[in-house]
Amino acid sequence: MSKIKPAKGSPYARILGVGGYRPTRVVSNEVILETIDSSDEWIRSRSGIATRHWASPQETVAAMSVEASGKALADAGVAPEQIGAVIVSTVSHFKQTPAVATEIAHRIGAVKPAAFDISAGCAGFGYGLTLAKGLVIEGSAQYVLVIGVERLSDLTDLEDRATAFLFGDGAGAVVVGPSDEPAIGPTVWGSEGDKSETIKQTVPWDEYRSTDSEQKFPAITQEGQAVFRWAVFEMAKVAQQALDAAGITAEDLDVFIPHQANMRIIDSMVKTLKLPEHVTVARDVETTGNTSAASIPLAMERLLATGAAKSGDTALVIGFGAGLVYAATVVTLP
């Protein structure tokens, strides 16, 4: 018989607060057109993106995360010293070690929390949320800060006509804590490593280091049509599985917050899922671009701030991207 005592966590977990930070510089499509042969009309028709935010040198991954975290903590009514773990999802923090989560934890005033980074691309927020839920339920942390943050402008090839217009910068954060009722559903997640070449960094860091100075800095590249087909058809199935796992139907939804990759992907998923007219759909990509791990919490914050969604609404969230990886779940909005 095991001598280990049972965990003393909460029976359930929920998102208690959300915060976001968008860099002050707004970049229009006209700026993108300075380095690629395209048009504003083409960019909008292919992606739905009109503007995006690019960070200044001072708006680092850590700095943006601190700003978003402060807002999330205030929204949740949770003090920094109550945070037991900090989870940061990012692909654009260029220090291999230490994890940027440790710096963020210190800067927000958390007291010796567990702190670590994860790399799950555009599905990173869903991965972090799932880990946070588990920590709260098992009792390893009463409150967990989950951050999705990117400076993708650092990894954008401005001469690549297929991707130069896609990416933006920003940070989104949520506080996850105890709940008396289910408020974060089961996560449907996974990976398809046979498609890992579909979205990737152009040059590995060690190869970049070993080449001559003429080598372009590493950037994100993708096979656009293959990603589009996968996202629309396969991710709609995953989204439906998340609804089934939560025991609800599309009719029960109030809000749909997909990863803000591309407006055409979002609209196609809405159609495939046959979402009712009453469901509010996040389309933050138009003014924020694709911010990878940050896109879902940023979109969530904007919906709540503008009144397009309200506290207590039932939302389906799904992230998908490089790996290829994905994660979907149903949550109650804070």
PDB file of C-alpha atoms in Angstrom, residues 91-303:
ATOM      1  CA  VAL A  91       9.423  30.577 -29.253  1.00  0.00           C
ATOM      2  CA  SER A  92      11.057  33.989 -29.405  1.00  0.00           C
ATOM      3  CA  HIS A  93      13.045  34.228 -26.176  1.00  0.00           C
ATOM      4  CA  PHE A  94      16.577  33.904 -27.494  1.00  0.00           C
ATOM      5  CA  LYS A  95      18.326  32.834 -24.303  1.00  0.00           C
ATOM      6  CA  GLN A  96      18.501  29.070 -24.148  1.00  0.00           C
ATOM      7  CA  THR A  97      18.827  29.349 -20.381  1.00  0.00           C
ATOM      8  CA  PRO A  98      17.691  30.481 -17.874  1.00  0.00           C
ATOM      9  CA  ALA A  99      13.974  30.349 -18.606  1.00  0.00           C
ATOM     10  CA  VAL A 100      12.459  33.793 -19.041  1.00  0.00           C
ATOM     11  CA  ALA A 101       9.719  32.679 -16.627  1.00  0.00           C
ATOM     12  CA  THR A 102      12.160  33.065 -13.746  1.00  0.00           C
ATOM     13  CA  GLU A 103      12.881  36.708 -14.651  1.00  0.00           C
ATOM     14  CA  ILE A 104       9.186  37.473 -15.062  1.00  0.00           C
ATOM     15  CA  ALA A 105       8.344  35.839 -11.721  1.00  0.00           C
ATOM     16  CA  HIS A 106      10.927  37.994  -9.972  1.00  0.00           C
ATOM     17  CA  ARG A 107       9.837  41.205 -11.683  1.00  0.00           C
ATOM     18  CA  ILE A 108       6.157  40.795 -10.797  1.00  0.00           C
ATOM     19  CA  GLY A 109       6.983  40.126  -7.145  1.00  0.00           C
ATOM     20  CA  ALA A 110       6.176  36.418  -6.944  1.00  0.00           C
ATOM     21  CA  VAL A 111       7.893  34.634  -4.043  1.00  0.00           C
ATOM     22  CA  LYS A 112       9.907  31.559  -5.083  1.00  0.00           C
ATOM     23  CA  PRO A 113       7.308  30.091  -7.469  1.00  0.00           C
ATOM     24  CA  ALA A 114       7.995  27.228  -9.815  1.00  0.00           C
ATOM     25  CA  ALA A 115       8.880  28.907 -13.119  1.00  0.00           C
ATOM     26  CA  PHE A 116       9.536  27.400 -16.523  1.00  0.00           C
ATOM     27  CA  ASP A 117       9.172  27.954 -20.259  1.00  0.00           C
ATOM     28  CA  ILE A 118       7.475  25.683 -22.769  1.00  0.00           C
ATOM     29  CA  SER A 119       7.823  25.571 -26.555  1.00  0.00           C
ATOM     30  CA  ALA A 120       4.583  24.553 -28.233  1.00  0.00           C
ATOM     31  CA  GLY A 121       4.265  27.270 -30.866  1.00  0.00           C
ATOM     32  CA  CYS A 122       0.787  28.565 -31.497  1.00  0.00           C
ATOM     33  CA  ALA A 123      -0.712  25.837 -29.291  1.00  0.00           C
ATOM     34  CA  GLY A 124       1.443  26.968 -26.362  1.00  0.00           C
ATOM     35  CA  PHE A 125      -1.282  28.790 -24.474  1.00  0.00           C
ATOM     36  CA  GLY A 126      -3.474  25.681 -24.477  1.00  0.00           C
ATOM     37  CA  TYR A 127      -0.578  23.559 -23.282  1.00  0.00           C
ATOM     38  CA  GLY A 128       0.191  26.016 -20.482  1.00  0.00           C
ATOM     39  CA  LEU A 129      -3.457  26.245 -19.454  1.00  0.00           C
ATOM     40  CA  THR A 130      -3.676  22.464 -19.223  1.00  0.00           C
ATOM     41  CA  LEU A 131      -0.560  22.270 -17.053  1.00  0.00           C
ATOM     42  CA  ALA A 132      -1.882  25.066 -14.817  1.00  0.00           C
ATOM     43  CA  LYS A 133      -5.199  23.302 -14.342  1.00  0.00           C
ATOM     44  CA  GLY A 134      -3.381  20.147 -13.238  1.00  0.00           C
ATOM     45  CA  LEU A 135      -1.187  22.023 -10.767  1.00  0.00           C
ATOM     46  CA  VAL A 136      -4.197  23.683  -9.130  1.00  0.00           C
ATOM     47  CA  ILE A 137      -6.230  20.475  -8.916  1.00  0.00           C
ATOM     48  CA  GLU A 138      -3.379  18.405  -7.481  1.00  0.00           C
ATOM     49  CA  GLY A 139      -2.440  21.142  -5.005  1.00  0.00           C
ATOM     50  CA  SER A 140       1.078  21.926  -6.214  1.00  0.00           C
ATOM     51  CA  ALA A 141       0.064  25.585  -6.629  1.00  0.00           C
ATOM     52  CA  GLN A 142      -3.035  27.467  -5.548  1.00  0.00           C
ATOM     53  CA  TYR A 143      -2.680  30.066  -8.297  1.00  0.00           C
ATOM     54  CA  VAL A 144      -0.778  29.728 -11.569  1.00  0.00           C
ATOM     55  CA  LEU A 145       0.198  32.467 -13.996  1.00  0.00           C
ATOM     56  CA  VAL A 146       0.104  31.338 -17.639  1.00  0.00           C
ATOM     57  CA  ILE A 147       1.725  33.631 -20.215  1.00  0.00           C
ATOM     58  CA  GLY A 148       1.825  33.448 -23.994  1.00  0.00           C
ATOM     59  CA  VAL A 149       4.358  35.935 -25.370  1.00  0.00           C
ATOM     60  CA  GLU A 150       6.127  36.493 -28.679  1.00  0.00           C
ATOM     61  CA  ARG A 151       8.413  38.916 -30.490  1.00  0.00           C
ATOM     62  CA  LEU A 152       7.907  37.304 -33.883  1.00  0.00           C
ATOM     63  CA  SER A 153       9.155  40.417 -35.638  1.00  0.00           C
ATOM     64  CA  ASP A 154      12.605  39.107 -34.634  1.00  0.00           C
ATOM     65  CA  LEU A 155      11.942  35.903 -36.572  1.00  0.00           C
ATOM     66  CA  THR A 156      10.267  37.379 -39.643  1.00  0.00           C
ATOM     67  CA  ASP A 157      11.920  37.419 -43.053  1.00  0.00           C
ATOM     68  CA  LEU A 158      10.656  40.719 -44.429  1.00  0.00           C
ATOM     69  CA  GLU A 159      11.605  39.624 -47.952  1.00  0.00           C
ATOM     70  CA  ASP A 160       9.528  36.434 -47.822  1.00  0.00           C
ATOM     71  CA  ARG A 161       6.317  37.241 -49.671  1.00  0.00           C
ATOM     72  CA  ALA A 162       4.514  34.292 -48.067  1.00  0.00           C
ATOM     73  CA  THR A 163       5.128  35.213 -44.422  1.00  0.00           C
ATOM     74  CA  ALA A 164       6.386  38.811 -44.125  1.00  0.00           C
ATOM     75  CA  PHE A 165       2.892  40.167 -43.429  1.00  0.00           C
ATOM     76  CA  LEU A 166       1.738  37.492 -40.992  1.00  0.00           C
ATOM     77  CA  PHE A 167       3.479  37.980 -37.686  1.00  0.00           C
ATOM     78  CA  GLY A 168       3.117  40.395 -34.803  1.00  0.00           C
ATOM     79  CA  ASP A 169       4.336  40.861 -31.236  1.00  0.00           C
ATOM     80  CA  GLY A 170       2.562  40.889 -27.895  1.00  0.00           C
ATOM     81  CA  ALA A 171       1.865  39.143 -24.606  1.00  0.00           C
ATOM     82  CA  GLY A 172      -1.258  37.691 -23.039  1.00  0.00           C
ATOM     83  CA  ALA A 173      -1.593  36.266 -19.538  1.00  0.00           C
ATOM     84  CA  VAL A 174      -4.185  34.528 -17.394  1.00  0.00           C
ATOM     85  CA  VAL A 175      -4.349  33.595 -13.730  1.00  0.00           C
ATOM     86  CA  VAL A 176      -5.647  30.089 -13.070  1.00  0.00           C
ATOM     87  CA  GLY A 177      -6.948  29.212  -9.620  1.00  0.00           C
ATOM     88  CA  PRO A 178      -9.383  27.043  -7.664  1.00  0.00           C
ATOM     89  CA  SER A 179     -13.033  26.650  -8.574  1.00  0.00           C
ATOM     90  CA  ASP A 180     -16.078  25.028  -6.978  1.00  0.00           C
ATOM     91  CA  GLU A 181     -17.398  23.930 -10.373  1.00  0.00           C
ATOM     92  CA  PRO A 182     -15.914  22.763 -13.678  1.00  0.00           C
ATOM     93  CA  ALA A 183     -14.658  25.814 -15.613  1.00  0.00           C
ATOM     94  CA  ILE A 184     -11.832  24.379 -17.740  1.00  0.00           C
ATOM     95  CA  GLY A 185     -12.862  21.320 -19.701  1.00  0.00           C
ATOM     96  CA  PRO A 186     -10.779  18.315 -20.732  1.00  0.00           C
ATOM     97  CA  THR A 187      -8.040  19.206 -23.203  1.00  0.00           C
ATOM     98  CA  VAL A 188      -7.883  17.556 -26.599  1.00  0.00           C
ATOM     99  CA  TRP A 189      -4.253  17.888 -27.620  1.00  0.00           C
ATOM    100  CA  GLY A 190      -1.613  16.169 -29.649  1.00  0.00           C
ATOM    101  CA  SER A 191       1.038  16.408 -32.320  1.00  0.00           C
ATOM    102  CA  GLU A 192       1.695  15.291 -35.884  1.00  0.00           C
ATOM    103  CA  GLY A 193       5.451  15.176 -36.092  1.00  0.00           C
ATOM    104  CA  ASP A 194       5.416  13.823 -39.632  1.00  0.00           C
ATOM    105  CA  LYS A 195       4.375  17.353 -40.652  1.00  0.00           C
ATOM    106  CA  SER A 196       7.088  19.130 -38.643  1.00  0.00           C
ATOM    107  CA  GLU A 197       8.668  20.606 -41.772  1.00  0.00           C
ATOM    108  CA  THR A 198       5.454  22.463 -42.613  1.00  0.00           C
ATOM    109  CA  ILE A 199       6.204  25.304 -40.174  1.00  0.00           C
ATOM    110  CA  LYS A 200       9.795  25.672 -39.069  1.00  0.00           C
ATOM    111  CA  GLN A 201      12.774  27.887 -38.365  1.00  0.00           C
ATOM    112  CA  THR A 202      14.735  28.292 -41.583  1.00  0.00           C
ATOM    113  CA  VAL A 203      18.185  27.662 -40.071  1.00  0.00           C
ATOM    114  CA  PRO A 204      19.016  25.917 -36.768  1.00  0.00           C
ATOM    115  CA  TRP A 205      21.032  28.054 -34.350  1.00  0.00           C
ATOM    116  CA  ASP A 206      24.085  25.806 -34.512  1.00  0.00           C
ATOM    117  CA  GLU A 207      24.092  25.898 -38.309  1.00  0.00           C
ATOM    118  CA  TYR A 208      23.693  29.662 -38.280  1.00  0.00           C
ATOM    119  CA  ARG A 209      26.640  29.973 -35.900  1.00  0.00           C
ATOM    120  CA  SER A 210      28.872  27.831 -38.096  1.00  0.00           C
ATOM    121  CA  THR A 211      28.163  29.646 -41.378  1.00  0.00           C
ATOM    122  CA  ASP A 212      29.703  32.818 -42.742  1.00  0.00           C
ATOM    123  CA  SER A 213      28.400  36.290 -41.937  1.00  0.00           C
ATOM    124  CA  GLU A 214      26.362  36.436 -45.162  1.00  0.00           C
ATOM    125  CA  GLN A 215      23.900  33.889 -43.824  1.00  0.00           C
ATOM    126  CA  LYS A 216      20.453  35.394 -43.187  1.00  0.00           C
ATOM    127  CA  PHE A 217      19.306  35.470 -39.585  1.00  0.00           C
ATOM    128  CA  PRO A 218      16.959  32.518 -38.859  1.00  0.00           C
ATOM    129  CA  ALA A 219      13.282  33.160 -39.560  1.00  0.00           C
ATOM    130  CA  ILE A 220       9.970  31.317 -39.494  1.00  0.00           C
ATOM    131  CA  THR A 221       8.843  29.780 -42.747  1.00  0.00           C
ATOM    132  CA  GLN A 222       5.805  27.724 -43.628  1.00  0.00           C
ATOM    133  CA  GLU A 223       4.081  25.850 -46.425  1.00  0.00           C
ATOM    134  CA  GLY A 224       0.988  28.022 -46.545  1.00  0.00           C
ATOM    135  CA  GLN A 225      -1.444  25.806 -48.455  1.00  0.00           C
ATOM    136  CA  ALA A 226      -0.555  22.691 -46.474  1.00  0.00           C
ATOM    137  CA  VAL A 227      -0.993  24.553 -43.180  1.00  0.00           C
ATOM    138  CA  PHE A 228      -4.293  26.028 -44.352  1.00  0.00           C
ATOM    139  CA  ARG A 229      -5.747  22.632 -45.308  1.00  0.00           C
ATOM    140  CA  TRP A 230      -4.574  21.027 -42.065  1.00  0.00           C
ATOM    141  CA  ALA A 231      -5.919  23.837 -39.896  1.00  0.00           C
ATOM    142  CA  VAL A 232      -9.314  24.008 -41.568  1.00  0.00           C
ATOM    143  CA  PHE A 233     -10.103  20.320 -41.833  1.00  0.00           C
ATOM    144  CA  GLU A 234      -8.152  18.597 -39.066  1.00  0.00           C
ATOM    145  CA  MET A 235      -8.472  21.313 -36.417  1.00  0.00           C
ATOM    146  CA  ALA A 236     -12.225  21.574 -36.906  1.00  0.00           C
ATOM    147  CA  LYS A 237     -12.342  17.883 -35.907  1.00  0.00           C
ATOM    148  CA  VAL A 238     -10.229  18.602 -32.812  1.00  0.00           C
ATOM    149  CA  ALA A 239     -12.484  21.518 -31.890  1.00  0.00           C
ATOM    150  CA  GLN A 240     -15.523  19.249 -32.131  1.00  0.00           C
ATOM    151  CA  GLN A 241     -13.772  16.668 -29.952  1.00  0.00           C
ATOM    152  CA  ALA A 242     -13.202  19.359 -27.308  1.00  0.00           C
ATOM    153  CA  LEU A 243     -16.915  20.209 -27.343  1.00  0.00           C
ATOM    154  CA  ASP A 244     -17.758  16.521 -26.985  1.00  0.00           C
ATOM    155  CA  ALA A 245     -15.266  16.092 -24.129  1.00  0.00           C
ATOM    156  CA  ALA A 246     -16.862  19.022 -22.283  1.00  0.00           C
ATOM    157  CA  GLY A 247     -20.311  17.514 -22.796  1.00  0.00           C
ATOM    158  CA  ILE A 248     -21.707  20.433 -24.772  1.00  0.00           C
ATOM    159  CA  THR A 249     -22.728  21.236 -28.350  1.00  0.00           C
ATOM    160  CA  ALA A 250     -22.066  24.225 -30.575  1.00  0.00           C
ATOM    161  CA  GLU A 251     -25.480  25.564 -29.525  1.00  0.00           C
ATOM    162  CA  ASP A 252     -24.239  25.806 -25.925  1.00  0.00           C
ATOM    163  CA  LEU A 253     -21.294  28.021 -26.876  1.00  0.00           C
ATOM    164  CA  ASP A 254     -21.217  31.773 -26.365  1.00  0.00           C
ATOM    165  CA  VAL A 255     -17.740  32.478 -27.744  1.00  0.00           C
ATOM    166  CA  PHE A 256     -15.209  30.900 -30.122  1.00  0.00           C
ATOM    167  CA  ILE A 257     -11.554  31.928 -29.662  1.00  0.00           C
ATOM    168  CA  PRO A 258      -9.347  30.147 -32.192  1.00  0.00           C
ATOM    169  CA  HIS A 259      -5.650  30.841 -32.668  1.00  0.00           C
ATOM    170  CA  GLN A 260      -5.430  34.068 -34.649  1.00  0.00           C
ATOM    171  CA  ALA A 261      -3.451  32.678 -37.579  1.00  0.00           C
ATOM    172  CA  ASN A 262      -5.464  33.838 -40.555  1.00  0.00           C
ATOM    173  CA  MET A 263      -8.967  35.205 -41.076  1.00  0.00           C
ATOM    174  CA  ARG A 264      -9.727  32.685 -43.820  1.00  0.00           C
ATOM    175  CA  ILE A 265      -8.845  29.807 -41.487  1.00  0.00           C
ATOM    176  CA  ILE A 266     -11.069  31.260 -38.753  1.00  0.00           C
ATOM    177  CA  ASP A 267     -14.036  31.754 -41.098  1.00  0.00           C
ATOM    178  CA  SER A 268     -13.624  28.278 -42.573  1.00  0.00           C
ATOM    179  CA  MET A 269     -13.557  26.687 -39.105  1.00  0.00           C
ATOM    180  CA  VAL A 270     -16.725  28.550 -38.137  1.00  0.00           C
ATOM    181  CA  LYS A 271     -18.418  27.179 -41.238  1.00  0.00           C
ATOM    182  CA  THR A 272     -17.153  23.623 -40.762  1.00  0.00           C
ATOM    183  CA  LEU A 273     -18.201  23.588 -37.092  1.00  0.00           C
ATOM    184  CA  LYS A 274     -21.589  25.056 -38.064  1.00  0.00           C
ATOM    185  CA  LEU A 275     -21.445  27.566 -35.238  1.00  0.00           C
ATOM    186  CA  PRO A 276     -24.754  29.336 -34.595  1.00  0.00           C
ATOM    187  CA  GLU A 277     -25.174  33.040 -35.309  1.00  0.00           C
ATOM    188  CA  HIS A 278     -25.233  33.880 -31.604  1.00  0.00           C
ATOM    189  CA  VAL A 279     -21.645  32.686 -31.066  1.00  0.00           C
ATOM    190  CA  THR A 280     -19.160  35.566 -30.851  1.00  0.00           C
ATOM    191  CA  VAL A 281     -16.037  34.799 -32.883  1.00  0.00           C
ATOM    192  CA  ALA A 282     -12.649  36.354 -32.080  1.00  0.00           C
ATOM    193  CA  ARG A 283     -11.129  38.047 -35.134  1.00  0.00           C
ATOM    194  CA  ASP A 284      -8.307  39.897 -33.397  1.00  0.00           C
ATOM    195  CA  VAL A 285      -5.952  38.888 -36.220  1.00  0.00           C
ATOM    196  CA  GLU A 286      -7.109  41.882 -38.286  1.00  0.00           C
ATOM    197  CA  THR A 287      -5.275  44.391 -36.091  1.00  0.00           C
ATOM    198  CA  THR A 288      -2.836  42.187 -34.170  1.00  0.00           C
ATOM    199  CA  GLY A 289      -1.583  39.689 -36.739  1.00  0.00           C
ATOM    200  CA  ASN A 290      -0.429  36.211 -35.801  1.00  0.00           C
ATOM    201  CA  THR A 291       1.197  36.398 -32.367  1.00  0.00           C
ATOM    202  CA  SER A 292       1.545  32.617 -31.908  1.00  0.00           C
ATOM    203  CA  ALA A 293       1.307  31.675 -28.206  1.00  0.00           C
ATOM    204  CA  ALA A 294      -0.019  35.127 -27.299  1.00  0.00           C
ATOM    205  CA  SER A 295      -2.913  35.174 -29.746  1.00  0.00           C
ATOM    206  CA  ILE A 296      -5.618  33.417 -27.699  1.00  0.00           C
ATOM    207  CA  PRO A 297      -5.196  35.351 -24.407  1.00  0.00           C
ATOM    208  CA  LEU A 298      -4.846  38.625 -26.353  1.00  0.00           C
ATOM    209  CA  ALA A 299      -8.061  37.890 -28.256  1.00  0.00           C
ATOM    210  CA  MET A 300      -9.802  36.847 -25.031  1.00  0.00           C
ATOM    211  CA  GLU A 301      -8.809  40.063 -23.308  1.00  0.00           C
ATOM    212  CA  ARG A 302     -10.037  42.215 -26.204  1.00  0.00           C
ATOM    213  CA  LEU A 303     -13.410  40.460 -26.367  1.00  0.00           C
TER     214      LEU A 303
END
